[in-house]
Coordinates of C-alpha atoms in Angstrom, one line a residue:
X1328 CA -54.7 19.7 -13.1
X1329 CA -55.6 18.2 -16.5
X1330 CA -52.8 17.4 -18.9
X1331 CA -50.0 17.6 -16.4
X1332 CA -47.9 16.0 -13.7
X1333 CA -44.7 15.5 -12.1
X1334 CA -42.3 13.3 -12.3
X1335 CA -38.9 12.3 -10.1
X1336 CA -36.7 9.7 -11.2
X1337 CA -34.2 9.1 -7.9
X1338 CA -31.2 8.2 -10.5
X1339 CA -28.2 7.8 -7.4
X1340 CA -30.5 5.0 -6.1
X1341 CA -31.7 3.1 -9.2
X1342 CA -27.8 3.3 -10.3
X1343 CA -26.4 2.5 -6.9
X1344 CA -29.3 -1.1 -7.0
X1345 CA -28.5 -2.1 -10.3
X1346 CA -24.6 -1.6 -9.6
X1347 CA -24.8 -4.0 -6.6
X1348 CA -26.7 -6.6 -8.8
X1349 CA -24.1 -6.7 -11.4
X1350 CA -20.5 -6.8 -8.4
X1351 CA -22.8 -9.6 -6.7
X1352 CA -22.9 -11.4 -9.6
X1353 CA -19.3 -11.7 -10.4
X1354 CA -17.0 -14.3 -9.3
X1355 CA -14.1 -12.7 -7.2
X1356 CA -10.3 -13.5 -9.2
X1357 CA -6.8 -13.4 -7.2
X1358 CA -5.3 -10.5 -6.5
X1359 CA -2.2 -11.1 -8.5
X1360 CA -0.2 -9.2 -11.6
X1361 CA -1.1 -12.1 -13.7
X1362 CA -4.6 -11.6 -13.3
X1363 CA -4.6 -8.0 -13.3
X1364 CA -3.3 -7.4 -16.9
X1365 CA -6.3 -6.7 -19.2
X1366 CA -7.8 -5.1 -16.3
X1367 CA -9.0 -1.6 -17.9
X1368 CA -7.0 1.9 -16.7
X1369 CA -10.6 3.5 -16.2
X1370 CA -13.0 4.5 -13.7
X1371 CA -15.0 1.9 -11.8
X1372 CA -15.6 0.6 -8.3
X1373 CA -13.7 -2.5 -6.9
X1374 CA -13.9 -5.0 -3.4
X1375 CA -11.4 -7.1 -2.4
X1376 CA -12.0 -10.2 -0.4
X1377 CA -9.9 -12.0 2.0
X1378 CA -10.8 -16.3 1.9
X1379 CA -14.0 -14.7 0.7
X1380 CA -15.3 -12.6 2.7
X1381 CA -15.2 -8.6 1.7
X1382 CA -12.6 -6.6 3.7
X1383 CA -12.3 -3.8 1.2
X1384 CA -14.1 -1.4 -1.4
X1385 CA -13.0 1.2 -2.9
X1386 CA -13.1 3.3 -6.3
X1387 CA -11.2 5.1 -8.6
X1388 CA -9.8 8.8 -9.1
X1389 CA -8.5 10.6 -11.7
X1390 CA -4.9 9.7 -10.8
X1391 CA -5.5 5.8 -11.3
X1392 CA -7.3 4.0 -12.8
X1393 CA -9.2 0.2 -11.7
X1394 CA -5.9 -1.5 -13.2
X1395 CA -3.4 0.7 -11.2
X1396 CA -5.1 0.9 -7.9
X1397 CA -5.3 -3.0 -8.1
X1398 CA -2.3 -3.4 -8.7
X1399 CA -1.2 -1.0 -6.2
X1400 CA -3.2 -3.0 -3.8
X1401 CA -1.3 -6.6 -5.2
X1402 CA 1.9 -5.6 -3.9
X1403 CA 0.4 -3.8 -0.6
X1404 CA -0.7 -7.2 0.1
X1405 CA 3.1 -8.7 -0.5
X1406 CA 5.2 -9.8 1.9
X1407 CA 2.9 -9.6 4.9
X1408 CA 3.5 -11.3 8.1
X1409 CA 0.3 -14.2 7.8
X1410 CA -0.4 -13.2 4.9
X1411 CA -0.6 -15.5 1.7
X1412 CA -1.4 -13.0 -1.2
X1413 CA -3.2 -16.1 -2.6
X1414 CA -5.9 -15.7 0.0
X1415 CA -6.6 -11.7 -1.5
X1416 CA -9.0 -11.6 -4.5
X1417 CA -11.2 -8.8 -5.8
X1418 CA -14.3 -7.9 -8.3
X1419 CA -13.9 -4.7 -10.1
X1420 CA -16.8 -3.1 -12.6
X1421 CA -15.9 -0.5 -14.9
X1422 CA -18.4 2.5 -15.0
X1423 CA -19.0 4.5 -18.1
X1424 CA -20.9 7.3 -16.7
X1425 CA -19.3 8.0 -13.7
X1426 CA -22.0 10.4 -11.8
X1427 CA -21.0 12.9 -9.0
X1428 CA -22.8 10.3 -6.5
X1429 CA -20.4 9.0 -3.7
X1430 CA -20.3 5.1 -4.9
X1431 CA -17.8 4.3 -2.5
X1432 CA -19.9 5.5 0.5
X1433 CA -23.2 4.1 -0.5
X1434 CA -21.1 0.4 -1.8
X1435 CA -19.6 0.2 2.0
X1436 CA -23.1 1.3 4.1
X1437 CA -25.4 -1.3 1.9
X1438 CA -22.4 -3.6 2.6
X1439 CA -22.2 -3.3 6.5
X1440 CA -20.6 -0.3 7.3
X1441 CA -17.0 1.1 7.9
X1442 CA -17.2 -1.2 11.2
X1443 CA -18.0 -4.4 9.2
X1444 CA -15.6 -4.4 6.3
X1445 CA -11.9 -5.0 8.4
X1446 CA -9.4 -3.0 5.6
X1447 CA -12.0 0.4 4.7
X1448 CA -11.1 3.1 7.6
X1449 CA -7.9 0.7 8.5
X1450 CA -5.1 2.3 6.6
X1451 CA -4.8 -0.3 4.0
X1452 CA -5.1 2.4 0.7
X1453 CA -3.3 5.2 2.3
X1454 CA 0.5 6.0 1.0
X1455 CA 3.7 6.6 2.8
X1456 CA 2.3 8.7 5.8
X1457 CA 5.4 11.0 6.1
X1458 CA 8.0 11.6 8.8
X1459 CA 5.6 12.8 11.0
X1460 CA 3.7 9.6 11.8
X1461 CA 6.7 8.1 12.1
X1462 CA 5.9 8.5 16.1
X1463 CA 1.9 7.7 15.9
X1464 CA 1.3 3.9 17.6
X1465 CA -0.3 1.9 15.3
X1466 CA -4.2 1.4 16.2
X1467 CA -4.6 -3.0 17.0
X1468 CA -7.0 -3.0 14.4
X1469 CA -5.0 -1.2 11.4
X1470 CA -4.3 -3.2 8.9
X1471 CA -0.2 -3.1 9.3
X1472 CA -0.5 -4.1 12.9
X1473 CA -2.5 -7.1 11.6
X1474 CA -0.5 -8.0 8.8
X1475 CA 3.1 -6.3 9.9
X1476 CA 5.7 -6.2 7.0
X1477 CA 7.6 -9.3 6.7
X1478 CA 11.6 -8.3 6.8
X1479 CA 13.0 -11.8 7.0
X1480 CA 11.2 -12.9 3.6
X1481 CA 13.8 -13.8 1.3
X1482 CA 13.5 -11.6 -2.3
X1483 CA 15.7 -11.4 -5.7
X1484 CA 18.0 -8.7 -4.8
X1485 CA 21.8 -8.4 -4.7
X1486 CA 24.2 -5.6 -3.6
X1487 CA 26.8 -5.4 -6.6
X1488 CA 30.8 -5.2 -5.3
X1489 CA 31.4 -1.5 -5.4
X1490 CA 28.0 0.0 -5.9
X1491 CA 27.3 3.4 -4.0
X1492 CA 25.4 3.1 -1.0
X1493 CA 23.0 5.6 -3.0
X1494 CA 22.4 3.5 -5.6
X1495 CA 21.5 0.6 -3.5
X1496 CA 19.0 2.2 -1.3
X1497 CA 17.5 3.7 -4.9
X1498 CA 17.2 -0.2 -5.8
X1499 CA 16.1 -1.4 -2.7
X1500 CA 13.8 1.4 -2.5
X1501 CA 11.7 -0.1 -5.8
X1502 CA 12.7 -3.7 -4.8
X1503 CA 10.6 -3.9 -2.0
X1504 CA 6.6 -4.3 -1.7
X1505 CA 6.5 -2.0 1.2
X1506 CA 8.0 1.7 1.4
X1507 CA 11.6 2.3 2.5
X1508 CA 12.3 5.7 3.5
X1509 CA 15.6 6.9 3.8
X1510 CA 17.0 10.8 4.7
X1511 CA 18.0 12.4 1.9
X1512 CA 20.4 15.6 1.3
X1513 CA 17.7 18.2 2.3
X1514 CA 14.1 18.0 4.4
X1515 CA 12.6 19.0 0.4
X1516 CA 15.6 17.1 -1.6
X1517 CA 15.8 14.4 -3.8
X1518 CA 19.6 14.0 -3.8
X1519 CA 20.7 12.0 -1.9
X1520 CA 23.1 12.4 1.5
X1521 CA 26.1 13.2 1.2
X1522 CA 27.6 9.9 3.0
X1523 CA 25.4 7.6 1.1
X1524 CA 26.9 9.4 -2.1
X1525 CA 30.4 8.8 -0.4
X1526 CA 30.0 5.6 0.8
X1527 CA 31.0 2.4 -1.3
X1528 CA 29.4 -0.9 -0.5
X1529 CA 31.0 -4.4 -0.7
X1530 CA 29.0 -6.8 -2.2
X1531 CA 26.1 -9.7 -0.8
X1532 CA 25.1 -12.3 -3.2
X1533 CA 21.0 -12.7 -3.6
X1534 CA 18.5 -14.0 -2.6
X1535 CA 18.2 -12.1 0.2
X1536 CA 16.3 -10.1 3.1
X1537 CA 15.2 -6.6 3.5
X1538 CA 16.2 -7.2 7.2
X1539 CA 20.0 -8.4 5.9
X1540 CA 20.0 -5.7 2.6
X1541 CA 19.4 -3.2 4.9
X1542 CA 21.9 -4.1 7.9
X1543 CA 24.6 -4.3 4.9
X1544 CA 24.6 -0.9 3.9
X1545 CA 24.2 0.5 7.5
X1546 CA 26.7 -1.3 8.5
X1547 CA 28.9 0.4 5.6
X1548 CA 28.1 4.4 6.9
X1549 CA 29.5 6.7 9.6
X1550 CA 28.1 6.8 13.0
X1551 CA 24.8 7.4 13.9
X1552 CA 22.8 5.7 10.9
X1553 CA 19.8 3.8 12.5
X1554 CA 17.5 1.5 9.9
X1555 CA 14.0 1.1 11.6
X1556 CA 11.0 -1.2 10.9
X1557 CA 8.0 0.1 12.1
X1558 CA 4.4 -1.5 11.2
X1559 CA 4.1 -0.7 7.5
X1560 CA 7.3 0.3 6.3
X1561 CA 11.2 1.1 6.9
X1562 CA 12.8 3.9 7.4
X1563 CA 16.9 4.9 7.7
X1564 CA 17.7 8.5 9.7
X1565 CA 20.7 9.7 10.7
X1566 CA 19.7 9.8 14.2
X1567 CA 21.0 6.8 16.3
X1568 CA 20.0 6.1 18.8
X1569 CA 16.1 6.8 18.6
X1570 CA 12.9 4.8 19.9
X1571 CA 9.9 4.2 17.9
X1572 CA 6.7 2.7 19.1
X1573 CA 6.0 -0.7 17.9
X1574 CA 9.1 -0.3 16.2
X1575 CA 12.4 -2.9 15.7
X1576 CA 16.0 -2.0 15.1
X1577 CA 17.3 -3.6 12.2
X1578 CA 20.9 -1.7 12.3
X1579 CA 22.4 1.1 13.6
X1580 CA 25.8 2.0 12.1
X1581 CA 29.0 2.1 14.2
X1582 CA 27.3 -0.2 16.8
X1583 CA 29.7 -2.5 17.7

């Protein structure tokens, strides 16, 4: 037909090539807090690179931004058993128009796959993933049977002479680069149990480890306190004695 024709501009591809051009281009930086602080709080896409080769991509959401996911990621990486943080660095682009596309996806197939980049599909950017998978074994290849929490890793923290056991664990709870999850009044509740409420703690001088922090206040409650490290993170139940897979006993109160 004279005077007319069609036209189809494939936009998700041309973006998704020129975006791969522009993260190839850039020189990775540590992962660090340091390096992390004129990072922008916008949308974006990011990979992170272990003694520089990529183990992780991932994007933002409209809950954090490419500085708070980073830095989320910084102190995931904290603490590790053979794990030097130093080794962790990442690239990170900002995106103005941020299209309905799936960047994520398309980033980790033109980069290998789920199967080639260790940390994507591995557990490394979930959160705390509740009481119920406190049970679950640990897949080999998941990142925190890889890199297992380090709980004999010396850190600035001190228990103050006459301090509420409540108050500790609140402190130790923020303190530490991995979660600690401890029972609290109710399944739901925020308050906190009645014997940690009750309990007054004698004092330990810093530096110290989440292994001996957390032997020092179970060792300061009634029976049948048990602190547990699993994998990825720490938890404290009333519920002594109780076997976890893959899990050590740090303390169980009343155990003589």
């Amino acid at each position: 037909m004279k005077g007319y024709t069609e036209f189809e501009f494939d936009l998700p591809s041309a973006l998704l090539s020129r975006l791969i051009e522009v993260i190839d281009g850039i020189e990775p930086e540590q992962l660090n807090a340091a390096n992390l602080i004129e990072i922008p709080e916008e949308q974006g896409v990011y990979q992170l690179f272990l003694d520089g080769r990529l183990v992780y991509v991932g994007k933002t959401d409209a809950d954090a931004g490419l500085r708070k996911r980073l830095t989320r990621h910084a102190r995931k990486i904290m603490h590790r058993v053979a794990l030097d943080p130093a080794r962790v660095g990442f690239k990170a682009v900002r995106i103005f128009v941020f299209t309905a596309m799936d960047l994520e996806s398309d980033l980790i197939r033109h980069y290998g796959g789920v199967k080639a980049i260790d940390w994507n599909g591995s557990g490394f950017g979930s959160n705390d993933p509740g009481r119920e998978r406190d049970t679950t074994k640990v897949d080999p290849s998941n990142f925190d049977a890889v890199f297992p929490i380090d709980i004999d890793r010396e850190m600035a923290f001190a228990i103050e002479e006459g301090e509420r056991a409540a108050d500790v664990l609140a402190r130790l709870k923020d303190a530490l680069p991995f979660t600690f999850r401890f029972q609290g009044a109710g399944a739901r509740s925020r308050k906190p149990h009645p014997d940690m409420d009750a309990i007054i703690t004698q004092g330990a001088a810093g530096p110290i480890t989440p292994r001996a922090a957390v032997a020092h206040i179970v060792s300061a409650l009634p029976a049948a306190w048990q602190a547990t490290a699993l994998p990825g993170y720490i938890i404290l139940y009333k519920e002594a004695p109780r076997e976890y897979p893959q899990a050590r006993v740090i303390a169980i109160s009343g155990d003589s």
